[in-house]
XYZ file of C-alpha atoms in Angstrom:
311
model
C -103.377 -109.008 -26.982
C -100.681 -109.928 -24.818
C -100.510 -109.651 -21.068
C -98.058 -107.224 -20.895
C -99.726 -104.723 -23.230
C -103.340 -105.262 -21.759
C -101.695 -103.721 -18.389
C -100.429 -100.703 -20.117
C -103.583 -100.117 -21.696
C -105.406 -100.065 -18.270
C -102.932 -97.614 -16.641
C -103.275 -94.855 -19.326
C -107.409 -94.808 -18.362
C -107.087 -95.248 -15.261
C -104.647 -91.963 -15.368
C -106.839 -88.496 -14.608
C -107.055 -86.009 -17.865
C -105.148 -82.899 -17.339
C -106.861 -79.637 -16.477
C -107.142 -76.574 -18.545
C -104.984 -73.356 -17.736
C -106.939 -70.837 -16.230
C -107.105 -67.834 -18.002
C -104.361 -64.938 -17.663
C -106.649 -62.033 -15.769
C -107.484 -64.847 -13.332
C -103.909 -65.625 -12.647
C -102.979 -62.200 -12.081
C -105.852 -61.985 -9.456
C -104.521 -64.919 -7.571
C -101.269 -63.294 -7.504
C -102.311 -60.096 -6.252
C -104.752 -61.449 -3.437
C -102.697 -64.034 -2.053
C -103.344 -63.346 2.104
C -99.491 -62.999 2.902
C -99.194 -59.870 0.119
C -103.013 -58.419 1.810
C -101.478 -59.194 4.716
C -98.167 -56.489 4.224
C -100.203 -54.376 2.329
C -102.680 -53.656 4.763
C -99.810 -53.039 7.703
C -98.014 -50.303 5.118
C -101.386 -48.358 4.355
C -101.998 -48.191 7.656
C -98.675 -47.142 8.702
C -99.026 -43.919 6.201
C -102.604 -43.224 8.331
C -101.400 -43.389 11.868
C -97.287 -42.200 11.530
C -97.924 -38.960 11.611
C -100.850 -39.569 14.255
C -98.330 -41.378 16.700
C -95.252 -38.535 16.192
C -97.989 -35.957 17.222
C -98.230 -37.787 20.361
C -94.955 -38.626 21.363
C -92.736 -35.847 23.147
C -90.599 -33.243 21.740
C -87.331 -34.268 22.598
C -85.811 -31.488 21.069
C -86.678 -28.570 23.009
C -85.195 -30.514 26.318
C -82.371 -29.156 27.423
C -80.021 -32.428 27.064
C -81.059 -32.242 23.467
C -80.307 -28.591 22.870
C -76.881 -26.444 23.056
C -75.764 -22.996 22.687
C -73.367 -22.943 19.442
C -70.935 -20.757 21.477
C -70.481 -23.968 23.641
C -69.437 -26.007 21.183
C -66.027 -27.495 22.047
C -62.550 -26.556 20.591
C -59.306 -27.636 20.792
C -56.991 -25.306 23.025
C -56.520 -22.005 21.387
C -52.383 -20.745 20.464
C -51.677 -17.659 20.920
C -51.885 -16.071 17.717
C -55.760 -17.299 17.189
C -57.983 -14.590 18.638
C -60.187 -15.480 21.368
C -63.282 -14.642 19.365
C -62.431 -17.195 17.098
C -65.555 -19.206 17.717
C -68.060 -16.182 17.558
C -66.080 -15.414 14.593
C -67.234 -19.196 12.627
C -70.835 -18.525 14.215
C -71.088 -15.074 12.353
C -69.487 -16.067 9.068
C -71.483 -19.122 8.388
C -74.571 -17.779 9.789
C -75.044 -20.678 12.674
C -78.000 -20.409 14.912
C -77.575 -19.369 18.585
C -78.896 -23.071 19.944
C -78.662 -26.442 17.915
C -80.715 -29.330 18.343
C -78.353 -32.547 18.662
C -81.291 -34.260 16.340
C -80.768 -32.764 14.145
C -79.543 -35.143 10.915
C -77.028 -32.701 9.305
C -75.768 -31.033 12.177
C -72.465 -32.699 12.159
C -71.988 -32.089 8.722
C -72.894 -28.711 9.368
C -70.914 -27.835 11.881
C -67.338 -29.310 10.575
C -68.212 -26.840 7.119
C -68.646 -23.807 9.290
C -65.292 -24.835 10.786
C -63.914 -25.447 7.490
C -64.277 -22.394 5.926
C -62.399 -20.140 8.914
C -59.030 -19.366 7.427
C -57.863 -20.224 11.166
C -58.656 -24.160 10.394
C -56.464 -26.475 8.558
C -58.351 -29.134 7.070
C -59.640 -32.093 8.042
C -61.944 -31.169 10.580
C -64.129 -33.938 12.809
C -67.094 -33.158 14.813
C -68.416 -35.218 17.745
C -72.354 -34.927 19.015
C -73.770 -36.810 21.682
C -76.204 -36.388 24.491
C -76.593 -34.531 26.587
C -75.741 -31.591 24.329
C -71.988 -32.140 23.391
C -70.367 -31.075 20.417
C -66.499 -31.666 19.974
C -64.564 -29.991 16.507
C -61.203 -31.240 16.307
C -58.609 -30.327 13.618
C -55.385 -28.399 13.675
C -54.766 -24.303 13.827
C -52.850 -22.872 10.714
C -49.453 -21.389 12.067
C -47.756 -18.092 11.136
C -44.176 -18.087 10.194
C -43.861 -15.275 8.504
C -44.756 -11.609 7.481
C -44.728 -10.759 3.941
C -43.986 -6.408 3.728
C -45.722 -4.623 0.882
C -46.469 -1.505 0.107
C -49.641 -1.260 2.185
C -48.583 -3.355 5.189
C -47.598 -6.840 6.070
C -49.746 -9.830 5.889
C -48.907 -13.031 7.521
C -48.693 -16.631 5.810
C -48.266 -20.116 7.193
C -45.708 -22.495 6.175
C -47.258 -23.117 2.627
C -48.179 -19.026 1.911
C -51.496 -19.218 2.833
C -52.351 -15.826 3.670
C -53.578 -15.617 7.490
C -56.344 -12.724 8.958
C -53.934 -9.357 9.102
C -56.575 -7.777 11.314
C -55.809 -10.412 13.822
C -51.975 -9.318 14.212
C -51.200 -6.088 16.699
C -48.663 -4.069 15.926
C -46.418 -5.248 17.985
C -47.142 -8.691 17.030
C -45.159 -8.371 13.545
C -41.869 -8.178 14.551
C -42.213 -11.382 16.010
C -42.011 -12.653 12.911
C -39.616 -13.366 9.891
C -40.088 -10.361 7.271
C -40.535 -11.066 3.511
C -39.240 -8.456 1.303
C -39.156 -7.766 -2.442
C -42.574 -8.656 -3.073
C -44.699 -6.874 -5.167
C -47.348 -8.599 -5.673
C -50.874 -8.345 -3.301
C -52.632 -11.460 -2.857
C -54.512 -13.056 -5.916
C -56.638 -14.834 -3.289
C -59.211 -14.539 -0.428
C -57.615 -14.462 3.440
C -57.657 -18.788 4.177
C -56.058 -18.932 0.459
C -53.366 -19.216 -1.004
C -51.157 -16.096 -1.958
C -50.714 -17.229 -5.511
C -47.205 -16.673 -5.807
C -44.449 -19.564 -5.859
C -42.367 -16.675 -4.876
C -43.951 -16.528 -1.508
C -44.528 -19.932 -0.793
C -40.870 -20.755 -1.384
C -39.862 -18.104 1.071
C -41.986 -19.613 3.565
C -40.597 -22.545 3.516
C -37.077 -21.074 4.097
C -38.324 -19.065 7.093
C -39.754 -22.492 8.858
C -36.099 -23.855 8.106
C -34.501 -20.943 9.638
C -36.959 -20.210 12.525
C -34.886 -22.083 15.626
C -31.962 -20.054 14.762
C -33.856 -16.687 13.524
C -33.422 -14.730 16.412
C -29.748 -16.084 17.923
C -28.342 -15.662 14.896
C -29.813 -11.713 14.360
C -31.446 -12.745 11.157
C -33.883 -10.119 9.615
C -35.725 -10.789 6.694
C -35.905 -13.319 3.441
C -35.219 -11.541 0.140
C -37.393 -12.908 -2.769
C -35.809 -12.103 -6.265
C -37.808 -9.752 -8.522
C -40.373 -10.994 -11.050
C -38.886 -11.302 -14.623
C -41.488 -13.591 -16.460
C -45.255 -14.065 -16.221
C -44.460 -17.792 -14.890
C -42.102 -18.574 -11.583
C -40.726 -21.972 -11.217
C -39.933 -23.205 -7.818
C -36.708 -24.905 -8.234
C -35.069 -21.962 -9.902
C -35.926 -19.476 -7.192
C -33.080 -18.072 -5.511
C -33.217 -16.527 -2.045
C -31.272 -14.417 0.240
C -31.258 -13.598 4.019
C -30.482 -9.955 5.267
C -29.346 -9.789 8.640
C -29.890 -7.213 11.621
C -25.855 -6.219 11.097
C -26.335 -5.619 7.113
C -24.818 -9.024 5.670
C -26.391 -10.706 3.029
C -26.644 -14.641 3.115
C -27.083 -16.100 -0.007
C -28.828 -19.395 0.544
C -29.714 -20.567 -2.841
C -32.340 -22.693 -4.390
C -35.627 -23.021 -1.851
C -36.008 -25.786 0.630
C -37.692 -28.729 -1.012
C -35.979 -28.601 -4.596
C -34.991 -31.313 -6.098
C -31.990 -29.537 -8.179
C -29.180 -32.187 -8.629
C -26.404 -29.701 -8.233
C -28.018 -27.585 -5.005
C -25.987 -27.947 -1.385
C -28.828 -29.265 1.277
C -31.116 -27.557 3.681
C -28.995 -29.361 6.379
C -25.237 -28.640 4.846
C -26.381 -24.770 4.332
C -27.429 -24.782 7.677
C -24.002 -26.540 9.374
C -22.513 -24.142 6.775
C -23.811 -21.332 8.614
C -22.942 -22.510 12.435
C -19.299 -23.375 11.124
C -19.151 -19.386 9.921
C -20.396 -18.199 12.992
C -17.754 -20.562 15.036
C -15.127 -18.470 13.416
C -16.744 -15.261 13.119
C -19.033 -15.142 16.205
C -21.818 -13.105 14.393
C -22.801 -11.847 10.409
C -21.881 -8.297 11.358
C -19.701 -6.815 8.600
C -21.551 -6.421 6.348
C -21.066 -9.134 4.146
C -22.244 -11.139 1.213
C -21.934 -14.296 2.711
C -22.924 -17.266 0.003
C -23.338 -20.465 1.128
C -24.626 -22.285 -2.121
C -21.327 -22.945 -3.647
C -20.448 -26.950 -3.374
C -17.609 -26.561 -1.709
C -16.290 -23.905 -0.040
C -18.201 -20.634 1.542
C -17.372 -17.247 0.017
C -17.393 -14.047 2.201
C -17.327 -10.856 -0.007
C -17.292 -7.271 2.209
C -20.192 -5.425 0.453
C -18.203 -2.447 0.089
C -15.217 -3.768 -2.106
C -16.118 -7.568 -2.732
C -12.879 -8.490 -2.075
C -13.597 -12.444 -1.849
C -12.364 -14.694 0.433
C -12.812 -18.648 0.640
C -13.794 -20.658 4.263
C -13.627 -24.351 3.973
């Protein structure tokens, strides 16, 4: 035997026999109670014995007064007004908050900004601020009136996208401050906060926002909505006239915001209307004044419609 192989021969004995593989149940006990994992384990069961021991002894912080506030407190922004100013006990009664709120409470921000939410006063989004002491700031935007839509039983008021507003929150003498829908006759399909449910409505709306800055100079009176004649209305064929306080009729067209190629502009009706009333100082006649055509104004005296052309 060489050299070389009698060395190799003594390093394999001299090299320890491996040792057996303990069995499986014994590995799993090793794994289980290593001290690190007792270690944890013992710290969580004993938090589940003594939590509810320790909150038992620390104070109530939420019956102290810089934790606690009256829901009538809670903050709002400035009021118009056309918002009544029991607009906040109104939100507390409808969604059935409690008289005091605890500011540690989880939800209560959540809470709050739904009860906001669902006043037909509030425009969405609304935000709500809590801090300590007791603070709690809503912020969001008050629907507007525009207009009030006459039916048979009443007027009701709408914002600027025929949302139908609180009537009981309109005096009397309130409604006249307003644009007047007429030809309507249709009663909301919706709850007040809602929509009306009628393109008709929403597209004379829109008309009275346009006219609004010039709505009482000019002696305008109401926005005519054309009659029904199929189960569907569609927007851009709508076709709307103004009455004024001296008997005219202003034909304005198509409703603000249609995209017809062939329809004269909010803008052009509107310088259509000043250049008139340069000439003819008011829209006492009575006339039928249309202003849709693409080029010229028509005048027609609603007793013999002779026509007549201003350029």
């Amino acid at each position: 035997m060489t050299e070389k192989k009698k060395k190799a021969t003594r390093r394999k004995k001299a090299e320890p026999a491996p040792l057996p593989e303990p069995p499986l149940k014994d590995r799993i006990l090793g794994a289980i109670f290593r001290p690190r994992l007792l270690l944890w384990g013992a710290l969580i069961g004993a938090s589940a014995v003594f939590a509810p021991i320790v909150e038992r002894m620390l104070p109530d912080l939420s019956a102290r007064d810089e934790y606690r506030l009256r829901t009538r407190d809670i903050e709002v922004p400035d009021q118009p007004r056309w918002v009544p100013i029991t607009f906040v006990d109104q939100v507390i009664e409808s969604a059935k908050l409690p008289d005091e709120v605890s500011m540690l409470k989880p939800d209560l921000a959540a809470q709050i900004a739904s009860a906001f939410e669902q006043h037909p006063w509030v425009q969405k989004p609304v935000t709500v601020r809590v801090s300590v002491p007791a603070r709690v700031e809503v912020s969001f935007d008050y629907r507007e009136p525009v207009a009030m839509v006459r039916i048979s039983n009443g007027h009701y008021p709408i914002d600027a996208e025929g949302i139908l507003l609180p009537p009981g929150d309109f005096p009397p003498s309130d409604i006249q401050l307003y644009p007047e829908i007429t030809g309507m006759t249709t009663t909301p399909l919706a709850r007040i906060g809602s929509a009306w449910g009628d393109e008709r409505v929403t597209a004379a709306a829109r008309l009275a926002v346009v006219l609004f800055p010039y709505w009482s100079e000019w002696k305008l009176h109401s926005v005519e909505v054309p009659p029904r004649t199929t189960a569907e209305v569609v927007y851009e064929e709508l076709r709307l006239v103004i009455n004024t306080d001296g008997g005219s009729k202003i034909i304005w067209g198509r409703a603000p915001g249609n995209d017809h190629p062939l329809e004269v502009t909010d803008e052009q009706k509107i310088g259509r209307l000043k250049s008139f009333l340069s000439k003819a100082k008011s829209f006492d006649g009575p006339w039928e004044i249309n202003i849709n055509h693409l080029r010229v104004i028509t005048v027609n005296p609603l007793e013999d419609r002779q026509t007549s052309g201003l350029r």
